């Protein structure tokens, strides 16, 4: 079946630094990828929709200059949390769909802790 | 936009009993309703889904029902087992079903 790999699984950084999270589709071409944020014991909140080769579409309330999304190839999308602060600490999850994956496939998530 | 509400937030059942989780949605154009199971710190796993042209779907111990008129859908788990313990999320989407709006989640605990 379709597999989405997300890296790193855990990252700890200092306040003010930037962190990049990668989302890769391993065995299919992901024309669309989604990025979510999940706070403890809460639901998944969609942050943005990323289509290969075009700019990401951000949900209302999500700062596009803070959460930089790049989807330069059909197998890779990246989320960069710029100038991270403790309130950005969360579980970030990506999902992808495309040729070879007829249902949305989720990555394993990345736990970001900002000190 | 779509708003999906989910109840209950926590549910505790005895092993072997049935569990029912209910969701309502606001967007009448939504036509795809998946259910996900998420264990702590793990990715959501699709367990069953239903499209709006169907009223009920079953897969072994899991079933989902959809009432389009009332805009609600439910997950039914029969003969619950301890390994069913997890957080369950419903979701809704329009069109191709990719842009999901998730419910708030239900923590299911199956006790021995």
Tab-separated table of C-alpha atoms in Angstrom:
chain	number	residue	atom	x	y	z
A	1	UNK	CA	0.000	0.000	0.000
A	2	UNK	CA	0.886	3.668	-0.190
A	3	UNK	CA	3.449	4.853	2.338
A	4	UNK	CA	4.215	8.347	3.565
A	5	UNK	CA	7.396	8.925	5.522
A	6	UNK	CA	7.823	11.905	7.798
A	7	UNK	CA	11.102	13.095	9.270
A	8	UNK	CA	12.186	13.854	11.902
A	9	UNK	CA	9.830	12.035	14.247
A	10	UNK	CA	10.953	14.190	17.153
A	11	UNK	CA	12.802	17.476	17.261
A	12	UNK	CA	13.731	19.798	20.071
A	13	UNK	CA	14.914	23.289	19.277
A	14	UNK	CA	15.624	26.571	20.993
A	15	UNK	CA	13.240	29.467	20.775
A	16	UNK	CA	13.970	31.669	17.774
A	17	UNK	CA	15.429	28.951	15.585
A	18	UNK	CA	13.845	27.373	12.513
A	19	UNK	CA	12.941	23.740	12.044
A	20	UNK	CA	12.265	21.847	8.835
A	21	UNK	CA	10.009	18.803	8.656
A	22	UNK	CA	9.967	16.573	5.594
A	23	UNK	CA	7.087	14.563	4.207
A	24	UNK	CA	7.858	12.001	1.514
A	25	UNK	CA	5.630	9.705	-0.494
A	26	UNK	CA	7.704	6.559	-0.893
A	27	UNK	CA	5.840	4.600	-3.529
A	28	UNK	CA	3.501	6.993	-5.244
A	29	UNK	CA	3.429	10.463	-6.720
A	30	UNK	CA	1.777	12.848	-4.312
A	31	UNK	CA	0.089	15.552	-6.314
A	32	UNK	CA	-1.411	16.987	-3.150
A	33	UNK	CA	-0.101	17.036	0.394
A	34	UNK	CA	-1.748	18.390	3.490
A	35	UNK	CA	-0.161	19.628	6.708
A	36	UNK	CA	-1.928	19.413	10.059
A	37	UNK	CA	-1.145	20.463	13.579
A	38	UNK	CA	-2.381	18.511	16.568
A	39	UNK	CA	-2.104	19.785	20.130
A	40	UNK	CA	-2.248	17.261	22.988
A	41	UNK	CA	-5.620	15.584	23.309
A	42	UNK	CA	-7.028	17.685	20.505
A	43	UNK	CA	-8.086	17.133	16.940
A	44	UNK	CA	-6.067	17.483	13.759
A	45	UNK	CA	-6.307	21.019	12.432
A	46	UNK	CA	-5.545	21.546	8.767
A	47	UNK	CA	-2.847	24.164	8.293
A	48	UNK	CA	-2.369	24.180	4.554
A	49	UNK	CA	-2.861	22.351	1.287
A	50	UNK	CA	0.160	21.897	-0.932
A	51	UNK	CA	-0.001	21.055	-4.619
A	52	UNK	CA	3.164	20.078	-6.425
A	53	UNK	CA	4.747	22.992	-8.226
A	54	UNK	CA	2.479	25.674	-6.847
A	55	UNK	CA	2.178	27.809	-3.737
A	56	UNK	CA	0.500	26.314	-0.726
A	57	UNK	CA	-3.008	27.356	0.253
A	58	UNK	CA	-3.168	28.218	3.928
A	59	UNK	CA	-6.165	27.891	6.201
A	60	UNK	CA	-7.515	30.936	7.921
A	61	UNK	CA	-5.442	31.940	10.911
A	62	UNK	CA	-2.283	30.134	9.801
A	63	UNK	CA	0.647	32.485	9.207
A	64	UNK	CA	2.190	31.655	5.860
A	65	UNK	CA	5.395	33.527	6.684
A	66	UNK	CA	5.850	31.503	9.840
A	67	UNK	CA	4.971	28.114	8.430
A	68	UNK	CA	6.761	27.869	5.099
A	69	UNK	CA	5.598	25.030	2.889
A	70	UNK	CA	7.422	23.825	-0.184
A	71	UNK	CA	6.236	21.083	-2.527
A	72	UNK	CA	8.884	21.129	-5.207
A	73	UNK	CA	8.560	17.518	-6.321
A	74	UNK	CA	5.888	14.848	-6.546
A	75	UNK	CA	7.410	12.956	-3.651
A	76	UNK	CA	8.482	15.629	-1.200
A	77	UNK	CA	6.878	18.454	0.720
A	78	UNK	CA	8.558	20.352	3.523
A	79	UNK	CA	7.200	22.437	6.379
A	80	UNK	CA	9.570	24.954	7.938
A	81	UNK	CA	8.598	26.496	11.242
A	82	UNK	CA	10.461	29.788	11.286
A	83	UNK	CA	11.481	31.618	14.447
A	84	UNK	CA	9.870	28.916	16.547
A	85	UNK	CA	8.423	29.755	19.950
A	86	UNK	CA	7.220	27.491	22.754
A	87	UNK	CA	3.601	27.902	21.638
A	88	UNK	CA	4.571	26.274	18.326
A	89	UNK	CA	5.296	23.059	20.195
A	90	UNK	CA	2.914	20.515	18.740
A	91	UNK	CA	2.531	17.314	16.748
A	92	UNK	CA	2.759	18.099	13.027
A	93	UNK	CA	1.347	15.518	10.614
A	94	UNK	CA	1.314	15.420	6.844
A	95	UNK	CA	-0.908	13.455	4.507
A	96	UNK	CA	-0.703	12.846	0.800
A	97	UNK	CA	-2.757	11.648	-2.122
A	98	UNK	CA	-1.991	11.090	-5.763
A	99	UNK	CA	-1.544	8.497	-8.462
A	100	UNK	CA	-1.051	5.173	-6.726
A	101	UNK	CA	-2.753	6.236	-3.502
A	102	UNK	CA	-6.515	6.433	-3.842
A	103	UNK	CA	-7.108	7.301	-0.194
A	104	UNK	CA	-5.406	9.900	1.933
A	105	UNK	CA	-2.247	8.467	3.476
A	106	UNK	CA	-0.811	9.954	6.647
A	107	UNK	CA	2.742	10.327	7.803
A	108	UNK	CA	3.725	9.210	11.296
A	109	UNK	CA	3.958	12.768	12.557
A	110	UNK	CA	6.709	14.980	13.932
A	111	UNK	CA	6.751	16.019	17.585
A	112	UNK	CA	8.199	19.535	17.850
A	113	UNK	CA	9.256	20.864	21.219
A	114	UNK	CA	10.466	24.448	21.404
A	115	UNK	CA	12.384	25.326	24.530
B	1	UNK	CA	-16.661	26.056	5.959
B	2	UNK	CA	-17.405	22.614	7.283
B	3	UNK	CA	-17.872	22.051	11.002
B	4	UNK	CA	-17.829	18.516	12.381
B	5	UNK	CA	-18.939	17.805	15.927
B	6	UNK	CA	-18.248	14.521	17.649
B	7	UNK	CA	-19.683	12.868	20.763
B	8	UNK	CA	-18.858	11.575	23.252
B	9	UNK	CA	-15.389	12.880	24.000
B	10	UNK	CA	-14.654	9.837	26.144
B	11	UNK	CA	-16.254	6.415	26.120
B	12	UNK	CA	-15.550	3.499	28.396
B	13	UNK	CA	-17.004	0.067	27.680
B	14	UNK	CA	-16.511	-3.446	28.931
B	15	UNK	CA	-14.773	-5.916	26.676
B	16	UNK	CA	-17.309	-7.554	24.405
B	17	UNK	CA	-19.769	-4.684	24.557
B	18	UNK	CA	-20.569	-2.385	21.646
B	19	UNK	CA	-19.348	1.180	21.262
B	20	UNK	CA	-21.085	3.925	19.312
B	21	UNK	CA	-19.582	7.273	18.381
B	22	UNK	CA	-21.657	9.962	16.710
B	23	UNK	CA	-20.785	12.896	14.489
B	24	UNK	CA	-22.732	15.698	12.901
B	25	UNK	CA	-21.643	17.924	10.058
B	26	UNK	CA	-22.756	21.291	8.812
B	27	UNK	CA	-21.884	21.373	5.108
B	28	UNK	CA	-24.624	19.722	3.064
B	29	UNK	CA	-22.158	19.460	0.168
B	30	UNK	CA	-19.898	17.085	2.123
B	31	UNK	CA	-20.093	13.636	0.616
B	32	UNK	CA	-17.194	11.659	2.074
B	33	UNK	CA	-16.980	10.594	5.717
B	34	UNK	CA	-13.972	8.602	6.926
B	35	UNK	CA	-13.242	7.364	10.417
B	36	UNK	CA	-9.719	7.210	11.804
B	37	UNK	CA	-8.179	5.429	14.746
B	38	UNK	CA	-5.187	7.098	16.351
B	39	UNK	CA	-3.024	5.600	19.046
B	40	UNK	CA	-0.996	7.927	21.228
B	41	UNK	CA	1.739	9.647	19.239
B	42	UNK	CA	0.984	7.682	16.098
B	43	UNK	CA	-0.471	8.445	12.701
B	44	UNK	CA	-4.237	8.297	12.142
B	45	UNK	CA	-5.267	5.013	10.554
B	46	UNK	CA	-8.292	4.837	8.284
B	47	UNK	CA	-10.629	2.170	9.615
B	48	UNK	CA	-13.726	2.684	7.511
B	49	UNK	CA	-15.286	5.311	5.299
B	50	UNK	CA	-18.630	5.989	3.679
B	51	UNK	CA	-19.768	8.094	0.773
B	52	UNK	CA	-23.049	9.926	0.609
B	53	UNK	CA	-24.617	7.574	-1.900
B	54	UNK	CA	-24.622	4.816	0.728
B	55	UNK	CA	-26.507	4.663	4.019
B	56	UNK	CA	-24.527	1.976	5.752
B	57	UNK	CA	-21.250	0.137	5.391
B	58	UNK	CA	-19.851	-2.733	7.395
B	59	UNK	CA	-16.428	-4.304	7.736
B	60	UNK	CA	-16.309	-7.173	10.226
B	61	UNK	CA	-16.820	-5.644	13.701
B	62	UNK	CA	-16.974	-2.084	12.425
B	63	UNK	CA	-19.915	-0.370	10.767
B	64	UNK	CA	-20.754	3.173	9.810
B	65	UNK	CA	-24.195	4.631	9.186
B	66	UNK	CA	-24.993	7.888	7.446
B	67	UNK	CA	-28.140	9.988	7.594
B	68	UNK	CA	-27.782	12.674	4.937
B	69	UNK	CA	-31.036	14.375	5.784
B	70	UNK	CA	-30.077	14.854	9.411
B	71	UNK	CA	-26.401	15.343	8.519
B	72	UNK	CA	-25.085	12.865	10.987
B	73	UNK	CA	-23.080	9.676	10.831
B	74	UNK	CA	-22.068	7.113	13.408
B	75	UNK	CA	-19.378	4.534	14.026
B	76	UNK	CA	-20.393	1.231	15.562
B	77	UNK	CA	-17.854	-1.198	16.980
B	78	UNK	CA	-19.205	-4.545	18.142
B	79	UNK	CA	-17.543	-7.134	20.381
B	80	UNK	CA	-14.996	-4.598	21.541
B	81	UNK	CA	-11.511	-5.750	22.461
B	82	UNK	CA	-8.785	-4.059	24.529
B	83	UNK	CA	-6.832	-3.340	21.346
B	84	UNK	CA	-9.728	-1.181	20.179
B	85	UNK	CA	-8.712	1.327	22.863
B	86	UNK	CA	-7.563	4.502	21.077
B	87	UNK	CA	-8.779	7.906	19.985
B	88	UNK	CA	-11.254	7.819	17.119
B	89	UNK	CA	-11.821	10.751	14.796
B	90	UNK	CA	-14.606	11.260	12.319
B	91	UNK	CA	-14.114	13.580	9.381
B	92	UNK	CA	-16.011	15.064	6.487
B	93	UNK	CA	-15.047	16.342	3.068
B	94	UNK	CA	-16.493	17.511	-0.205
B	95	UNK	CA	-15.720	16.289	-3.670
B	96	UNK	CA	-12.735	13.961	-3.853
B	97	UNK	CA	-12.567	13.667	-0.108
B	98	UNK	CA	-9.043	14.914	0.396
B	99	UNK	CA	-9.478	18.122	2.337
B	100	UNK	CA	-10.788	16.733	5.587
B	101	UNK	CA	-12.403	18.519	8.492
B	102	UNK	CA	-11.932	16.404	11.591
B	103	UNK	CA	-14.207	15.956	14.554
B	104	UNK	CA	-12.892	16.578	18.039
B	105	UNK	CA	-12.126	12.949	18.765
B	106	UNK	CA	-13.396	10.250	21.114
B	107	UNK	CA	-11.119	8.506	23.582
B	108	UNK	CA	-12.380	4.915	23.670
B	109	UNK	CA	-11.284	2.703	26.523
B	110	UNK	CA	-12.167	-0.969	26.474
B	111	UNK	CA	-11.869	-2.438	29.934
B	112	UNK	CA	-11.298	-6.065	30.771
